[in-house]
mmCIF file of C-alpha atoms in Angstrom:
data_model
loop_
_atom_site.group_PDB
_atom_site.id
_atom_site.type_symbol
_atom_site.label_atom_id
_atom_site.label_comp_id
_atom_site.label_asym_id
_atom_site.label_seq_id
_atom_site.Cartn_x
_atom_site.Cartn_y
_atom_site.Cartn_z
ATOM 1 C CA UNK A 2 26.813 46.437 1.900
ATOM 2 C CA UNK A 3 28.756 45.061 4.896
ATOM 3 C CA UNK A 4 25.553 43.875 6.581
ATOM 4 C CA UNK A 5 24.359 42.112 3.443
ATOM 5 C CA UNK A 6 27.679 40.255 3.013
ATOM 6 C CA UNK A 7 27.708 39.250 6.702
ATOM 7 C CA UNK A 8 24.186 37.864 6.577
ATOM 8 C CA UNK A 9 24.986 35.939 3.404
ATOM 9 C CA UNK A 10 28.106 34.462 5.009
ATOM 10 C CA UNK A 11 26.191 33.407 8.123
ATOM 11 C CA UNK A 12 23.527 31.755 5.961
ATOM 12 C CA UNK A 13 26.168 29.776 4.043
ATOM 13 C CA UNK A 14 27.845 28.635 7.275
ATOM 14 C CA UNK A 15 24.552 27.509 8.828
ATOM 15 C CA UNK A 16 23.568 25.653 5.664
ATOM 16 C CA UNK A 17 26.951 23.916 5.504
ATOM 17 C CA UNK A 18 26.717 22.883 9.156
ATOM 18 C CA UNK A 19 23.241 21.412 8.789
ATOM 19 C CA UNK A 20 24.199 19.478 5.663
ATOM 20 C CA UNK A 21 27.079 17.839 7.555
ATOM 21 C CA UNK A 22 24.850 16.461 10.331
ATOM 22 C CA UNK A 23 24.839 12.672 10.495
ATOM 23 C CA UNK A 24 21.820 10.839 11.891
ATOM 24 C CA UNK A 25 22.861 8.296 14.471
ATOM 25 C CA UNK A 26 21.094 4.929 14.463
ATOM 26 C CA UNK A 27 21.543 2.002 16.796
ATOM 27 C CA UNK A 28 23.119 -1.061 15.210
ATOM 28 C CA UNK A 29 20.959 -4.160 14.887
ATOM 29 C CA UNK A 30 20.789 -6.515 17.870
ATOM 30 C CA UNK A 31 22.371 -4.094 20.326
ATOM 31 C CA UNK A 32 21.193 -2.150 23.357
ATOM 32 C CA UNK A 33 21.821 1.494 24.078
ATOM 33 C CA UNK A 34 23.280 2.460 27.450
ATOM 34 C CA UNK A 35 19.873 3.844 28.384
ATOM 35 C CA UNK A 36 18.190 0.528 27.570
ATOM 36 C CA UNK A 37 20.793 -1.379 29.585
ATOM 37 C CA UNK A 38 20.247 0.910 32.566
ATOM 38 C CA UNK A 39 16.472 0.462 32.230
ATOM 39 C CA UNK A 40 16.688 -3.333 32.449
ATOM 40 C CA UNK A 41 16.408 -4.410 28.815
ATOM 41 C CA UNK A 42 17.916 -7.768 27.838
ATOM 42 C CA UNK A 43 18.848 -8.953 24.354
ATOM 43 C CA UNK A 44 17.343 -12.312 23.406
ATOM 44 C CA UNK A 45 19.383 -12.404 20.196
ATOM 45 C CA UNK A 46 22.721 -10.698 19.565
ATOM 46 C CA UNK A 47 22.977 -11.437 15.845
ATOM 47 C CA UNK A 48 25.751 -13.981 16.388
ATOM 48 C CA UNK A 49 24.432 -16.886 18.460
ATOM 49 C CA UNK A 50 21.177 -18.595 19.355
ATOM 50 C CA UNK A 51 22.275 -19.578 22.852
ATOM 51 C CA UNK A 52 19.190 -18.053 24.525
ATOM 52 C CA UNK A 53 16.883 -20.291 22.473
ATOM 53 C CA UNK A 54 16.216 -23.985 21.961
ATOM 54 C CA UNK A 55 13.725 -26.093 20.034
ATOM 55 C CA UNK A 56 10.441 -26.580 21.876
ATOM 56 C CA UNK A 57 10.618 -29.797 23.886
ATOM 57 C CA UNK A 58 14.328 -30.291 23.144
ATOM 58 C CA UNK A 59 17.504 -29.340 24.992
ATOM 59 C CA UNK A 60 19.218 -27.895 21.904
ATOM 60 C CA UNK A 61 18.431 -26.027 18.689
ATOM 61 C CA UNK A 62 17.383 -28.468 15.984
ATOM 62 C CA UNK A 63 18.156 -27.857 12.308
ATOM 63 C CA UNK A 64 16.147 -25.348 10.315
ATOM 64 C CA UNK A 65 16.921 -22.058 11.996
ATOM 65 C CA UNK A 66 20.082 -20.148 11.104
ATOM 66 C CA UNK A 67 21.595 -16.683 11.300
ATOM 67 C CA UNK A 68 21.449 -14.682 8.079
ATOM 68 C CA UNK A 69 22.328 -10.995 7.727
ATOM 69 C CA UNK A 70 22.241 -10.533 11.525
ATOM 70 C CA UNK A 71 18.748 -12.030 11.761
ATOM 71 C CA UNK A 72 17.303 -15.292 13.033
ATOM 72 C CA UNK A 73 16.251 -16.960 9.812
ATOM 73 C CA UNK A 74 14.035 -19.917 8.998
ATOM 74 C CA UNK A 75 14.325 -21.250 5.455
ATOM 75 C CA UNK A 76 10.896 -22.399 4.314
ATOM 76 C CA UNK A 77 12.381 -24.129 1.275
ATOM 77 C CA UNK A 78 13.719 -26.923 3.496
ATOM 78 C CA UNK A 79 10.259 -28.457 3.813
ATOM 79 C CA UNK A 80 10.033 -28.650 7.584
ATOM 80 C CA UNK A 81 7.314 -27.662 10.040
ATOM 81 C CA UNK A 82 6.989 -27.779 13.789
ATOM 82 C CA UNK A 83 10.554 -26.751 14.616
ATOM 83 C CA UNK A 84 9.332 -24.025 16.922
ATOM 84 C CA UNK A 85 11.994 -22.322 19.023
ATOM 85 C CA UNK A 86 11.571 -21.061 22.567
ATOM 86 C CA UNK A 87 13.474 -18.978 25.086
ATOM 87 C CA UNK A 88 15.415 -20.688 27.825
ATOM 88 C CA UNK A 89 13.898 -18.344 30.413
ATOM 89 C CA UNK A 90 10.324 -17.690 31.523
ATOM 90 C CA UNK A 91 8.735 -14.255 31.879
ATOM 91 C CA UNK A 92 5.732 -12.930 33.809
ATOM 92 C CA UNK A 93 5.113 -9.189 33.318
ATOM 93 C CA UNK A 94 7.195 -8.075 30.346
ATOM 94 C CA UNK A 95 7.752 -5.680 27.455
ATOM 95 C CA UNK A 96 8.919 -7.552 24.346
ATOM 96 C CA UNK A 97 10.166 -5.824 21.197
ATOM 97 C CA UNK A 98 11.357 -7.335 17.931
ATOM 98 C CA UNK A 99 11.453 -6.860 14.174
ATOM 99 C CA UNK A 100 10.045 -9.408 11.742
ATOM 100 C CA UNK A 101 9.836 -9.947 7.987
ATOM 101 C CA UNK A 102 7.877 -12.693 6.244
ATOM 102 C CA UNK A 103 8.109 -14.347 2.818
ATOM 103 C CA UNK A 104 5.382 -14.129 0.188
ATOM 104 C CA UNK A 105 2.287 -16.041 1.354
ATOM 105 C CA UNK A 106 4.196 -16.790 4.560
ATOM 106 C CA UNK A 107 2.905 -17.520 8.043
ATOM 107 C CA UNK A 108 4.622 -17.477 11.433
ATOM 108 C CA UNK A 109 3.954 -16.138 14.906
ATOM 109 C CA UNK A 110 5.238 -14.764 18.195
ATOM 110 C CA UNK A 111 3.835 -16.947 20.961
ATOM 111 C CA UNK A 112 4.033 -15.996 24.633
ATOM 112 C CA UNK A 113 3.209 -17.456 28.051
ATOM 113 C CA UNK A 114 4.189 -20.856 26.704
ATOM 114 C CA UNK A 115 4.407 -23.638 29.282
ATOM 115 C CA UNK A 116 7.055 -26.053 28.009
ATOM 116 C CA UNK A 117 5.555 -29.391 28.997
ATOM 117 C CA UNK A 118 5.326 -31.663 25.961
ATOM 118 C CA UNK A 119 3.221 -34.231 27.825
ATOM 119 C CA UNK A 120 0.431 -31.766 28.598
ATOM 120 C CA UNK A 121 1.144 -29.447 25.655
ATOM 121 C CA UNK A 122 2.619 -31.233 22.601
ATOM 122 C CA UNK A 123 2.876 -27.921 20.712
ATOM 123 C CA UNK A 124 3.827 -24.424 21.818
ATOM 124 C CA UNK A 125 0.415 -23.036 20.778
ATOM 125 C CA UNK A 126 -1.405 -25.475 23.090
ATOM 126 C CA UNK A 127 -0.632 -23.199 26.042
ATOM 127 C CA UNK A 128 0.553 -19.807 24.736
ATOM 128 C CA UNK A 129 -1.164 -16.984 22.871
ATOM 129 C CA UNK A 130 0.106 -15.613 19.572
ATOM 130 C CA UNK A 131 0.710 -12.332 17.823
ATOM 131 C CA UNK A 132 0.227 -13.316 14.196
ATOM 132 C CA UNK A 133 3.051 -12.879 11.666
ATOM 133 C CA UNK A 134 1.622 -13.093 8.160
ATOM 134 C CA UNK A 135 1.662 -11.941 4.561
ATOM 135 C CA UNK A 136 -1.861 -10.505 4.404
ATOM 136 C CA UNK A 137 -1.729 -9.991 0.655
ATOM 137 C CA UNK A 138 -3.299 -7.004 -1.098
ATOM 138 C CA UNK A 139 -6.509 -6.427 -3.104
ATOM 139 C CA UNK A 140 -4.571 -7.413 -6.238
ATOM 140 C CA UNK A 141 -2.162 -10.030 -4.830
ATOM 141 C CA UNK A 142 -3.236 -13.050 -2.779
ATOM 142 C CA UNK A 143 -1.319 -13.530 0.445
ATOM 143 C CA UNK A 144 -1.551 -16.375 2.919
ATOM 144 C CA UNK A 145 -5.134 -17.755 3.148
ATOM 145 C CA UNK A 146 -5.312 -16.728 6.823
ATOM 146 C CA UNK A 147 -5.267 -13.118 5.649
ATOM 147 C CA UNK A 148 -8.936 -13.516 4.712
ATOM 148 C CA UNK A 149 -9.969 -14.497 8.250
ATOM 149 C CA UNK A 150 -10.960 -12.300 11.178
ATOM 150 C CA UNK A 151 -8.299 -12.301 13.913
ATOM 151 C CA UNK A 152 -5.840 -14.239 11.701
ATOM 152 C CA UNK A 153 -4.154 -11.271 10.026
ATOM 153 C CA UNK A 154 -0.728 -9.795 10.757
ATOM 154 C CA UNK A 155 -0.579 -8.300 14.243
ATOM 155 C CA UNK A 156 -3.776 -9.958 15.479
ATOM 156 C CA UNK A 157 -4.098 -11.826 18.759
ATOM 157 C CA UNK A 158 -4.474 -15.030 16.791
ATOM 158 C CA UNK A 159 -8.023 -16.460 16.670
ATOM 159 C CA UNK A 160 -9.052 -14.330 19.648
ATOM 160 C CA UNK A 161 -9.054 -10.641 18.776
ATOM 161 C CA UNK A 162 -8.410 -8.586 15.633
ATOM 162 C CA UNK A 163 -5.954 -5.691 15.806
ATOM 163 C CA UNK A 164 -5.829 -2.363 14.014
ATOM 164 C CA UNK A 165 -4.113 -2.740 10.636
ATOM 165 C CA UNK A 166 -0.558 -1.372 10.687
ATOM 166 C CA UNK A 167 1.568 -3.919 8.800
ATOM 167 C CA UNK A 168 4.205 -2.776 6.320
ATOM 168 C CA UNK A 169 4.216 -3.956 2.669
ATOM 169 C CA UNK A 170 5.666 -7.366 1.870
ATOM 170 C CA UNK A 171 9.461 -7.364 1.965
ATOM 171 C CA UNK A 172 9.663 -4.616 4.579
ATOM 172 C CA UNK A 173 10.592 -5.084 8.228
ATOM 173 C CA UNK A 174 7.865 -4.706 10.836
ATOM 174 C CA UNK A 175 8.552 -3.532 14.379
ATOM 175 C CA UNK A 176 6.348 -5.369 16.882
ATOM 176 C CA UNK A 177 5.883 -4.866 20.606
ATOM 177 C CA UNK A 178 3.955 -6.925 23.147
ATOM 178 C CA UNK A 179 3.414 -5.503 26.633
ATOM 179 C CA UNK A 180 1.877 -7.670 29.352
ATOM 180 C CA UNK A 181 1.453 -6.053 32.754
ATOM 181 C CA UNK A 182 -0.736 -7.441 35.531
ATOM 182 C CA UNK A 183 -3.299 -8.921 33.174
ATOM 183 C CA UNK A 184 -3.411 -6.019 30.713
ATOM 184 C CA UNK A 185 -2.193 -6.921 27.216
ATOM 185 C CA UNK A 186 -1.180 -4.338 24.610
ATOM 186 C CA UNK A 187 0.039 -4.886 21.057
ATOM 187 C CA UNK A 188 1.948 -2.360 18.956
ATOM 188 C CA UNK A 189 2.983 -2.657 15.322
ATOM 189 C CA UNK A 190 5.196 -0.145 13.530
ATOM 190 C CA UNK A 191 4.580 2.435 16.234
ATOM 191 C CA UNK A 192 0.788 2.059 16.203
ATOM 192 C CA UNK A 193 -1.073 0.899 19.320
ATOM 193 C CA UNK A 194 -3.121 -1.803 17.610
ATOM 194 C CA UNK A 195 -4.801 -3.806 20.371
ATOM 195 C CA UNK A 196 -5.558 -3.794 24.083
ATOM 196 C CA UNK A 197 -7.411 -6.337 26.194
ATOM 197 C CA UNK A 198 -7.587 -7.845 29.655
ATOM 198 C CA UNK A 199 -6.471 -11.431 30.184
ATOM 199 C CA UNK A 200 -7.707 -14.085 32.596
ATOM 200 C CA UNK A 201 -11.078 -12.510 33.355
ATOM 201 C CA UNK A 202 -14.574 -13.691 32.361
ATOM 202 C CA UNK A 203 -14.455 -11.994 28.954
ATOM 203 C CA UNK A 204 -11.068 -13.601 28.248
ATOM 204 C CA UNK A 205 -12.459 -17.036 29.051
ATOM 205 C CA UNK A 206 -15.470 -16.362 26.822
ATOM 206 C CA UNK A 207 -13.195 -15.451 23.895
ATOM 207 C CA UNK A 208 -11.285 -18.697 24.323
ATOM 208 C CA UNK A 209 -14.547 -20.663 24.572
ATOM 209 C CA UNK A 210 -15.531 -19.688 21.016
ATOM 210 C CA UNK A 211 -12.024 -20.016 19.536
ATOM 211 C CA UNK A 212 -10.125 -22.936 18.023
ATOM 212 C CA UNK A 213 -8.418 -23.296 21.413
ATOM 213 C CA UNK A 214 -11.610 -24.094 23.329
ATOM 214 C CA UNK A 215 -10.722 -27.771 23.773
ATOM 215 C CA UNK A 216 -7.064 -27.142 24.679
ATOM 216 C CA UNK A 217 -7.091 -27.436 28.453
ATOM 217 C CA UNK A 218 -4.800 -24.854 30.016
ATOM 218 C CA UNK A 219 -4.588 -22.598 26.955
ATOM 219 C CA UNK A 220 -4.327 -18.924 27.865
ATOM 220 C CA UNK A 221 -4.282 -19.549 31.608
ATOM 221 C CA UNK A 222 -0.601 -19.168 32.479
ATOM 222 C CA UNK A 223 0.667 -15.913 33.959
ATOM 223 C CA UNK A 224 4.305 -16.816 33.435
ATOM 224 C CA UNK A 225 5.907 -18.630 30.542
ATOM 225 C CA UNK A 226 8.383 -18.627 27.683
ATOM 226 C CA UNK A 227 8.496 -16.730 24.394
ATOM 227 C CA UNK A 228 8.357 -18.822 21.220
ATOM 228 C CA UNK A 229 8.861 -18.172 17.501
ATOM 229 C CA UNK A 230 6.821 -20.367 15.192
ATOM 230 C CA UNK A 231 7.949 -22.634 12.389
ATOM 231 C CA UNK A 232 4.935 -22.755 10.085
ATOM 232 C CA UNK A 233 6.944 -24.090 7.166
ATOM 233 C CA UNK A 234 7.533 -20.664 5.600
ATOM 234 C CA UNK A 235 10.558 -18.386 5.370
ATOM 235 C CA UNK A 236 10.680 -15.756 8.122
ATOM 236 C CA UNK A 237 13.252 -13.433 9.692
ATOM 237 C CA UNK A 238 13.482 -11.989 13.234
ATOM 238 C CA UNK A 239 15.975 -9.503 14.665
ATOM 239 C CA UNK A 240 16.381 -6.888 17.421
ATOM 240 C CA UNK A 241 14.666 -9.220 19.881
ATOM 241 C CA UNK A 242 14.774 -7.698 23.350
ATOM 242 C CA UNK A 243 12.743 -7.955 26.525
ATOM 243 C CA UNK A 244 12.316 -6.073 29.763
ATOM 244 C CA UNK A 245 10.802 -7.562 32.901
ATOM 245 C CA UNK A 246 8.143 -5.296 34.364
#
């Protein structure tokens, strides 16, 4: 009898202890001590946009705001082309961020952008893009680009299609772009979705049959800025951080 009561008591104590455990999550737009020690840098802290400016301008133009700790672009304001860009340039890097897009929305994460508005009037004239898009579903039309090869969410836009890993509309997506010595890897929601080599013969052949074929200098820079696209639709970005490799 004593053994049975003891075992029952131990079981109750263990169950009570496990039910009191609290899962610890990192707050939005912050770095852990480990990330700080490993060289990660926040590009957005949820409070200011001082590490960004409008492409070709010295300041942030109207359109972008901070909403619920996220960088927010309101598509209802009928503007396009107010692309924002980091103040700093990056060569080899690991970039992580979370994004969410509006219904039928379109945006993008553009990298290796050379900010020279004489040679490159738009950010996409020089830099490559990870597509941000509402793909739609078999029963709900999304953005028209969702019907095109290499234009869907997570794709290397107009160059290479990625493995499908996007979350349903209204959910946050965690994206990662890793560029190291010419090797490019995309991740979306924890899935390794794409890998390719840049700046070799195959890379140049992909560009030659893309919409960028007549944009001199596109996809050639090995150092540049990170840009978030204003495509006229509502989009949110948060937890934007980068590590130089």
